[in-house]
Amino acid sequence: MTEVKVCLHCGNKTQMELINSHEHEEGEFEYDDEQGPYQIGAYFEKYNFYKCPVCNRFTLELEESNTFYIESNGAMPVTTKILYPAIETSLSKLPSGVKAAYQAAQKVRNIDGAICAIAIRRTLEKMCKDQGVTGRDLYTKLKQLSEKGIIPPILDEMSFLIKDIGNQAAHADEGEFDEHLINSLLKFTSIILEYVYALPSEIKKIQRYMSTLTEEKEEKVIGENRKDGE
Ligand SMILES: [Zn+2]
């Protein structure tokens, strides 16, 4: 059996050979004192293992569905994700322009290193614009972000790495952007994005949680004091 899919190794949209499939079902149960446990729904997983006829490499896909999410016409929607080759999950907090550029970089990472490097550069340029810095090049802009305290100095030290990346990528000979360099650049980019977009809201979440703890503690102390006074 074959299915038309995009191979994330070579980038070809092609008839991929389905080599194997495995289905797995997990029930969700609740407990009733009289009846005992009873099933209230189920989660379904299906793993599909494909081989690309162009590059001969493999893809592992996961299809997920569950009985808790059924459309009004009775259909059970299936979400599909590629587990291998690995594509880093996008950060949900990214502004749409930054997100699109970052996703483009992720998509081509196993396909074309130079194009991936250009997409990484675009991602960082868009982030700088979103953060309101306007230097003459990416290096200057990242320096400004560091001066404004939006990224820590250690990340700005790293930015010399990507200083000329766009030019290098545009004029690179094949093979110059090897997997190792691309992986390092993507890691660097994901750390910066996480620092700028995800970390502030994570810290706020922790602060909110800590303040509810303090409030609860204060309420308890007040309650105990009242008891003492009685
Ligand atoms: Zn392929």
PDB file of C-alpha atoms and ligand atoms in Angstrom:
ATOM      1  CA  MET A   1       0.000   0.000   0.000  1.00  0.00           C
ATOM      2  CA  THR A   2       1.228   3.494  -0.782  1.00  0.00           C
ATOM      3  CA  GLU A   3       0.116   6.978   0.176  1.00  0.00           C
ATOM      4  CA  VAL A   4       1.100  10.381  -1.223  1.00  0.00           C
ATOM      5  CA  LYS A   5       3.132  12.198   1.443  1.00  0.00           C
ATOM      6  CA  VAL A   6       5.898  14.767   1.678  1.00  0.00           C
ATOM      7  CA  CYS A   7       9.157  13.153   2.750  1.00  0.00           C
ATOM      8  CA  LEU A   8      10.849  15.382   5.347  1.00  0.00           C
ATOM      9  CA  HIS A   9      14.242  13.842   4.562  1.00  0.00           C
ATOM     10  CA  CYS A  10      14.412  14.725   0.866  1.00  0.00           C
ATOM     11  CA  GLY A  11      11.449  17.111   0.466  1.00  0.00           C
ATOM     12  CA  ASN A  12       9.814  15.114  -2.333  1.00  0.00           C
ATOM     13  CA  LYS A  13       6.050  14.718  -2.417  1.00  0.00           C
ATOM     14  CA  THR A  14       5.784  11.129  -3.451  1.00  0.00           C
ATOM     15  CA  GLN A  15       4.004   7.779  -3.133  1.00  0.00           C
ATOM     16  CA  MET A  16       5.420   6.558   0.160  1.00  0.00           C
ATOM     17  CA  GLU A  17       5.294   2.863   0.844  1.00  0.00           C
ATOM     18  CA  LEU A  18       3.410   1.934   4.033  1.00  0.00           C
ATOM     19  CA  ILE A  19       5.640  -0.766   5.466  1.00  0.00           C
ATOM     20  CA  ASN A  20       3.848  -1.377   8.736  1.00  0.00           C
ATOM     21  CA  SER A  21       1.032  -0.097  10.959  1.00  0.00           C
ATOM     22  CA  HIS A  22       0.255  -0.635  14.589  1.00  0.00           C
ATOM     23  CA  GLU A  23      -2.990   0.316  16.317  1.00  0.00           C
ATOM     24  CA  HIS A  24      -3.390   0.873  20.034  1.00  0.00           C
ATOM     25  CA  GLU A  25      -6.493   1.643  22.106  1.00  0.00           C
ATOM     26  CA  GLU A  26      -6.619   2.903  25.666  1.00  0.00           C
ATOM     27  CA  GLY A  27      -9.865   3.136  27.630  1.00  0.00           C
ATOM     28  CA  GLU A  28     -10.744   5.922  30.061  1.00  0.00           C
ATOM     29  CA  PHE A  29     -12.576   4.703  33.156  1.00  0.00           C
ATOM     30  CA  GLU A  30     -14.559   6.148  36.019  1.00  0.00           C
ATOM     31  CA  TYR A  31     -15.518   4.438  39.214  1.00  0.00           C
ATOM     32  CA  ASP A  32     -18.974   4.006  40.591  1.00  0.00           C
ATOM     33  CA  ASP A  33     -19.477   2.731  44.147  1.00  0.00           C
ATOM     34  CA  GLU A  34     -22.284   0.364  43.152  1.00  0.00           C
ATOM     35  CA  GLN A  35     -21.306  -0.669  39.626  1.00  0.00           C
ATOM     36  CA  GLY A  36     -17.515  -0.549  39.995  1.00  0.00           C
ATOM     37  CA  PRO A  37     -15.367   0.819  37.172  1.00  0.00           C
ATOM     38  CA  TYR A  38     -17.058   1.669  33.886  1.00  0.00           C
ATOM     39  CA  GLN A  39     -15.621   2.950  30.622  1.00  0.00           C
ATOM     40  CA  ILE A  40     -16.484   6.519  29.636  1.00  0.00           C
ATOM     41  CA  GLY A  41     -14.432   6.732  26.454  1.00  0.00           C
ATOM     42  CA  ALA A  42     -11.295   5.709  24.614  1.00  0.00           C
ATOM     43  CA  TYR A  43      -8.137   7.056  23.023  1.00  0.00           C
ATOM     44  CA  PHE A  44      -6.888   5.638  19.735  1.00  0.00           C
ATOM     45  CA  GLU A  45      -3.359   5.659  18.372  1.00  0.00           C
ATOM     46  CA  LYS A  46      -2.147   4.381  15.023  1.00  0.00           C
ATOM     47  CA  TYR A  47       1.545   4.309  14.144  1.00  0.00           C
ATOM     48  CA  ASN A  48       2.395   4.232  10.429  1.00  0.00           C
ATOM     49  CA  PHE A  49       5.862   3.394   9.205  1.00  0.00           C
ATOM     50  CA  TYR A  50       6.656   4.632   5.678  1.00  0.00           C
ATOM     51  CA  LYS A  51       9.576   4.285   3.298  1.00  0.00           C
ATOM     52  CA  CYS A  52      10.385   6.999   0.773  1.00  0.00           C
ATOM     53  CA  PRO A  53      11.030   5.581  -2.729  1.00  0.00           C
ATOM     54  CA  VAL A  54      13.226   8.578  -3.657  1.00  0.00           C
ATOM     55  CA  CYS A  55      15.756   8.674  -0.780  1.00  0.00           C
ATOM     56  CA  ASN A  56      14.979   5.252   0.778  1.00  0.00           C
ATOM     57  CA  ARG A  57      14.699   6.764   4.259  1.00  0.00           C
ATOM     58  CA  PHE A  58      11.957   6.120   6.814  1.00  0.00           C
ATOM     59  CA  THR A  59       9.145   8.130   8.369  1.00  0.00           C
ATOM     60  CA  LEU A  60       7.153   7.317  11.503  1.00  0.00           C
ATOM     61  CA  GLU A  61       3.717   8.935  11.668  1.00  0.00           C
ATOM     62  CA  LEU A  62       1.232   8.936  14.539  1.00  0.00           C
ATOM     63  CA  GLU A  63      -2.524   9.293  14.049  1.00  0.00           C
ATOM     64  CA  GLU A  64      -4.501  10.164  17.180  1.00  0.00           C
ATOM     65  CA  SER A  65      -8.220  10.369  17.929  1.00  0.00           C
ATOM     66  CA  ASN A  66     -10.516   9.946  20.913  1.00  0.00           C
ATOM     67  CA  THR A  67     -14.190   9.540  21.729  1.00  0.00           C
ATOM     68  CA  PHE A  68     -14.208  12.778  23.767  1.00  0.00           C
ATOM     69  CA  TYR A  69     -13.829  14.849  20.647  1.00  0.00           C
ATOM     70  CA  ILE A  70     -16.518  14.011  18.123  1.00  0.00           C
ATOM     71  CA  GLU A  71     -17.889  16.424  15.540  1.00  0.00           C
ATOM     72  CA  SER A  72     -21.629  17.199  15.287  1.00  0.00           C
ATOM     73  CA  ASN A  73     -21.922  14.884  12.258  1.00  0.00           C
ATOM     74  CA  GLY A  74     -20.560  12.014  14.350  1.00  0.00           C
ATOM     75  CA  ALA A  75     -17.101  11.965  12.755  1.00  0.00           C
ATOM     76  CA  MET A  76     -14.079  11.458  14.991  1.00  0.00           C
ATOM     77  CA  PRO A  77     -11.316  13.832  13.794  1.00  0.00           C
ATOM     78  CA  VAL A  78      -7.841  12.380  13.484  1.00  0.00           C
ATOM     79  CA  THR A  79      -4.735  14.479  14.159  1.00  0.00           C
ATOM     80  CA  THR A  80      -1.567  13.383  12.432  1.00  0.00           C
ATOM     81  CA  LYS A  81       1.976  14.141  13.425  1.00  0.00           C
ATOM     82  CA  ILE A  82       5.380  13.057  12.210  1.00  0.00           C
ATOM     83  CA  LEU A  83       7.438  11.526  15.043  1.00  0.00           C
ATOM     84  CA  TYR A  84      10.453  10.806  12.854  1.00  0.00           C
ATOM     85  CA  PRO A  85      12.366  12.570  11.336  1.00  0.00           C
ATOM     86  CA  ALA A  86      12.247  14.877  14.356  1.00  0.00           C
ATOM     87  CA  ILE A  87      10.941  18.370  13.850  1.00  0.00           C
ATOM     88  CA  GLU A  88      11.021  20.523  16.924  1.00  0.00           C
ATOM     89  CA  THR A  89       7.563  21.521  18.057  1.00  0.00           C
ATOM     90  CA  SER A  90       6.826  25.160  17.415  1.00  0.00           C
ATOM     91  CA  LEU A  91       6.477  27.503  20.340  1.00  0.00           C
ATOM     92  CA  SER A  92       2.844  28.378  20.824  1.00  0.00           C
ATOM     93  CA  LYS A  93       3.585  31.870  22.137  1.00  0.00           C
ATOM     94  CA  LEU A  94       5.328  33.120  18.977  1.00  0.00           C
ATOM     95  CA  PRO A  95       3.811  35.989  16.974  1.00  0.00           C
ATOM     96  CA  SER A  96       2.520  34.671  13.625  1.00  0.00           C
ATOM     97  CA  GLY A  97       5.313  36.121  11.427  1.00  0.00           C
ATOM     98  CA  VAL A  98       8.072  34.747  13.649  1.00  0.00           C
ATOM     99  CA  LYS A  99       6.269  31.430  13.965  1.00  0.00           C
ATOM    100  CA  ALA A 100       5.854  31.009  10.188  1.00  0.00           C
ATOM    101  CA  ALA A 101       9.558  31.735   9.572  1.00  0.00           C
ATOM    102  CA  TYR A 102      10.626  29.374  12.357  1.00  0.00           C
ATOM    103  CA  GLN A 103       8.351  26.598  11.092  1.00  0.00           C
ATOM    104  CA  ALA A 104       9.785  27.061   7.594  1.00  0.00           C
ATOM    105  CA  ALA A 105      13.281  26.616   9.034  1.00  0.00           C
ATOM    106  CA  GLN A 106      12.157  23.450  10.871  1.00  0.00           C
ATOM    107  CA  LYS A 107      10.552  22.018   7.735  1.00  0.00           C
ATOM    108  CA  VAL A 108      13.655  22.280   5.562  1.00  0.00           C
ATOM    109  CA  ARG A 109      16.239  21.390   8.235  1.00  0.00           C
ATOM    110  CA  ASN A 110      16.677  17.853   6.910  1.00  0.00           C
ATOM    111  CA  ILE A 111      16.301  18.937   3.297  1.00  0.00           C
ATOM    112  CA  ASP A 112      18.539  21.923   2.597  1.00  0.00           C
ATOM    113  CA  GLY A 113      20.979  23.383   5.139  1.00  0.00           C
ATOM    114  CA  ALA A 114      21.552  26.671   3.306  1.00  0.00           C
ATOM    115  CA  ILE A 115      17.821  27.371   2.911  1.00  0.00           C
ATOM    116  CA  CYS A 116      17.316  26.428   6.561  1.00  0.00           C
ATOM    117  CA  ALA A 117      20.044  28.951   7.542  1.00  0.00           C
ATOM    118  CA  ILE A 118      18.277  31.690   5.550  1.00  0.00           C
ATOM    119  CA  ALA A 119      14.975  30.813   7.246  1.00  0.00           C
ATOM    120  CA  ILE A 120      16.699  30.959  10.676  1.00  0.00           C
ATOM    121  CA  ARG A 121      18.015  34.400   9.819  1.00  0.00           C
ATOM    122  CA  ARG A 122      14.542  35.508   8.724  1.00  0.00           C
ATOM    123  CA  THR A 123      13.099  34.179  12.001  1.00  0.00           C
ATOM    124  CA  LEU A 124      15.546  36.247  14.065  1.00  0.00           C
ATOM    125  CA  GLU A 125      15.062  39.339  11.869  1.00  0.00           C
ATOM    126  CA  LYS A 126      11.290  39.090  12.372  1.00  0.00           C
ATOM    127  CA  MET A 127      11.743  38.638  16.118  1.00  0.00           C
ATOM    128  CA  CYS A 128      13.938  41.783  16.274  1.00  0.00           C
ATOM    129  CA  LYS A 129      11.330  43.758  14.324  1.00  0.00           C
ATOM    130  CA  ASP A 130       8.574  42.468  16.618  1.00  0.00           C
ATOM    131  CA  GLN A 131      10.667  43.552  19.627  1.00  0.00           C
ATOM    132  CA  GLY A 132      11.093  47.029  18.138  1.00  0.00           C
ATOM    133  CA  VAL A 133      14.829  47.135  17.355  1.00  0.00           C
ATOM    134  CA  THR A 134      16.040  48.535  14.049  1.00  0.00           C
ATOM    135  CA  GLY A 135      19.784  48.122  13.580  1.00  0.00           C
ATOM    136  CA  ARG A 136      21.556  47.976  10.233  1.00  0.00           C
ATOM    137  CA  ASP A 137      22.139  44.224  10.424  1.00  0.00           C
ATOM    138  CA  LEU A 138      21.052  41.244  12.476  1.00  0.00           C
ATOM    139  CA  TYR A 139      24.184  41.330  14.609  1.00  0.00           C
ATOM    140  CA  THR A 140      23.566  44.967  15.631  1.00  0.00           C
ATOM    141  CA  LYS A 141      19.915  44.251  16.289  1.00  0.00           C
ATOM    142  CA  LEU A 142      20.699  41.305  18.574  1.00  0.00           C
ATOM    143  CA  LYS A 143      23.226  43.482  20.402  1.00  0.00           C
ATOM    144  CA  GLN A 144      20.497  46.083  20.911  1.00  0.00           C
ATOM    145  CA  LEU A 145      18.142  43.415  22.268  1.00  0.00           C
ATOM    146  CA  SER A 146      20.841  42.456  24.726  1.00  0.00           C
ATOM    147  CA  GLU A 147      21.439  46.109  25.735  1.00  0.00           C
ATOM    148  CA  LYS A 148      17.693  46.508  26.322  1.00  0.00           C
ATOM    149  CA  GLY A 149      17.801  43.434  28.561  1.00  0.00           C
ATOM    150  CA  ILE A 150      15.427  41.455  26.324  1.00  0.00           C
ATOM    151  CA  ILE A 151      18.033  38.735  25.758  1.00  0.00           C
ATOM    152  CA  PRO A 152      20.874  37.948  28.163  1.00  0.00           C
ATOM    153  CA  PRO A 153      24.467  38.925  27.221  1.00  0.00           C
ATOM    154  CA  ILE A 154      25.482  35.286  26.786  1.00  0.00           C
ATOM    155  CA  LEU A 155      23.066  34.972  23.850  1.00  0.00           C
ATOM    156  CA  ASP A 156      24.361  38.181  22.321  1.00  0.00           C
ATOM    157  CA  GLU A 157      27.872  36.693  22.487  1.00  0.00           C
ATOM    158  CA  MET A 158      26.567  33.800  20.407  1.00  0.00           C
ATOM    159  CA  SER A 159      25.144  36.107  17.782  1.00  0.00           C
ATOM    160  CA  PHE A 160      28.494  36.562  16.026  1.00  0.00           C
ATOM    161  CA  LEU A 161      27.864  33.006  14.825  1.00  0.00           C
ATOM    162  CA  ILE A 162      24.927  34.098  12.765  1.00  0.00           C
ATOM    163  CA  LYS A 163      26.407  37.453  11.842  1.00  0.00           C
ATOM    164  CA  ASP A 164      26.916  36.694   8.170  1.00  0.00           C
ATOM    165  CA  ILE A 165      24.740  33.695   7.907  1.00  0.00           C
ATOM    166  CA  GLY A 166      22.451  35.020   5.197  1.00  0.00           C
ATOM    167  CA  ASN A 167      25.371  35.884   2.922  1.00  0.00           C
ATOM    168  CA  GLN A 168      27.174  32.659   3.673  1.00  0.00           C
ATOM    169  CA  ALA A 169      24.057  30.640   2.989  1.00  0.00           C
ATOM    170  CA  ALA A 170      23.350  32.439  -0.288  1.00  0.00           C
ATOM    171  CA  HIS A 171      26.885  31.816  -1.564  1.00  0.00           C
ATOM    172  CA  ALA A 172      27.573  28.505   0.130  1.00  0.00           C
ATOM    173  CA  ASP A 173      28.902  25.556  -1.742  1.00  0.00           C
ATOM    174  CA  GLU A 174      26.905  22.430  -1.244  1.00  0.00           C
ATOM    175  CA  GLY A 175      27.714  20.673   2.001  1.00  0.00           C
ATOM    176  CA  GLU A 176      28.987  23.784   3.731  1.00  0.00           C
ATOM    177  CA  PHE A 177      25.909  23.910   5.934  1.00  0.00           C
ATOM    178  CA  ASP A 178      26.221  20.516   7.459  1.00  0.00           C
ATOM    179  CA  GLU A 179      23.697  18.943   9.814  1.00  0.00           C
ATOM    180  CA  HIS A 180      25.782  19.743  12.876  1.00  0.00           C
ATOM    181  CA  LEU A 181      25.978  23.475  12.146  1.00  0.00           C
ATOM    182  CA  ILE A 182      22.274  23.632  11.284  1.00  0.00           C
ATOM    183  CA  ASN A 183      21.338  21.803  14.492  1.00  0.00           C
ATOM    184  CA  SER A 184      23.441  24.257  16.533  1.00  0.00           C
ATOM    185  CA  LEU A 185      21.847  27.249  14.814  1.00  0.00           C
ATOM    186  CA  LEU A 186      18.349  25.876  15.365  1.00  0.00           C
ATOM    187  CA  LYS A 187      19.122  25.179  19.020  1.00  0.00           C
ATOM    188  CA  PHE A 188      20.441  28.721  19.447  1.00  0.00           C
ATOM    189  CA  THR A 189      17.338  30.146  17.737  1.00  0.00           C
ATOM    190  CA  SER A 190      14.950  28.078  19.840  1.00  0.00           C
ATOM    191  CA  ILE A 191      16.695  29.222  23.053  1.00  0.00           C
ATOM    192  CA  ILE A 192      16.411  32.892  22.025  1.00  0.00           C
ATOM    193  CA  LEU A 193      12.739  32.481  21.046  1.00  0.00           C
ATOM    194  CA  GLU A 194      11.988  30.681  24.276  1.00  0.00           C
ATOM    195  CA  TYR A 195      13.752  33.386  26.277  1.00  0.00           C
ATOM    196  CA  VAL A 196      11.928  36.250  24.535  1.00  0.00           C
ATOM    197  CA  TYR A 197       8.433  34.756  24.174  1.00  0.00           C
ATOM    198  CA  ALA A 198       7.894  31.775  26.455  1.00  0.00           C
ATOM    199  CA  LEU A 199       9.895  32.563  29.572  1.00  0.00           C
ATOM    200  CA  PRO A 200       8.127  35.801  30.646  1.00  0.00           C
ATOM    201  CA  SER A 201       4.710  34.111  30.700  1.00  0.00           C
ATOM    202  CA  GLU A 202       6.133  31.020  32.422  1.00  0.00           C
ATOM    203  CA  ILE A 203       7.609  33.243  35.143  1.00  0.00           C
ATOM    204  CA  LYS A 204       4.266  35.069  35.513  1.00  0.00           C
ATOM    205  CA  LYS A 205       2.538  31.700  35.919  1.00  0.00           C
ATOM    206  CA  ILE A 206       4.949  30.742  38.708  1.00  0.00           C
ATOM    207  CA  GLN A 207       4.528  34.162  40.366  1.00  0.00           C
ATOM    208  CA  ARG A 208       0.725  33.777  40.266  1.00  0.00           C
ATOM    209  CA  TYR A 209       1.021  30.314  41.768  1.00  0.00           C
ATOM    210  CA  MET A 210       3.375  31.553  44.503  1.00  0.00           C
ATOM    211  CA  SER A 211       1.058  34.434  45.369  1.00  0.00           C
ATOM    212  CA  THR A 212      -1.964  32.114  45.713  1.00  0.00           C
ATOM    213  CA  LEU A 213       0.144  29.968  48.042  1.00  0.00           C
ATOM    214  CA  THR A 214       1.008  33.034  50.123  1.00  0.00           C
ATOM    215  CA  GLU A 215      -2.640  34.133  50.194  1.00  0.00           C
ATOM    216  CA  GLU A 216      -3.758  30.677  51.316  1.00  0.00           C
ATOM    217  CA  LYS A 217      -1.114  30.706  54.022  1.00  0.00           C
ATOM    218  CA  GLU A 218      -2.207  34.165  55.204  1.00  0.00           C
ATOM    219  CA  GLU A 219      -5.856  33.086  55.265  1.00  0.00           C
ATOM    220  CA  LYS A 220      -4.892  30.056  57.308  1.00  0.00           C
ATOM    221  CA  VAL A 221      -2.914  32.197  59.759  1.00  0.00           C
ATOM    222  CA  ILE A 222      -5.845  34.614  60.114  1.00  0.00           C
ATOM    223  CA  GLY A 223      -8.187  31.624  60.646  1.00  0.00           C
ATOM    224  CA  GLU A 224      -5.915  30.167  63.301  1.00  0.00           C
ATOM    225  CA  ASN A 225      -5.583  33.535  65.082  1.00  0.00           C
ATOM    226  CA  ARG A 226      -9.376  33.788  65.215  1.00  0.00           C
ATOM    227  CA  LYS A 227      -9.558  30.332  66.741  1.00  0.00           C
ATOM    228  CA  ASP A 228      -6.995  31.344  69.354  1.00  0.00           C
ATOM    229  CA  GLY A 229      -9.062  34.407  70.250  1.00  0.00           C
ATOM    230  CA  GLU A 230     -12.228  32.409  70.858  1.00  0.00           C
TER     231      GLU A 230
HETATM  232 ZN    ZN B   1      12.721  10.973   0.776  1.00  0.00          ZN
END
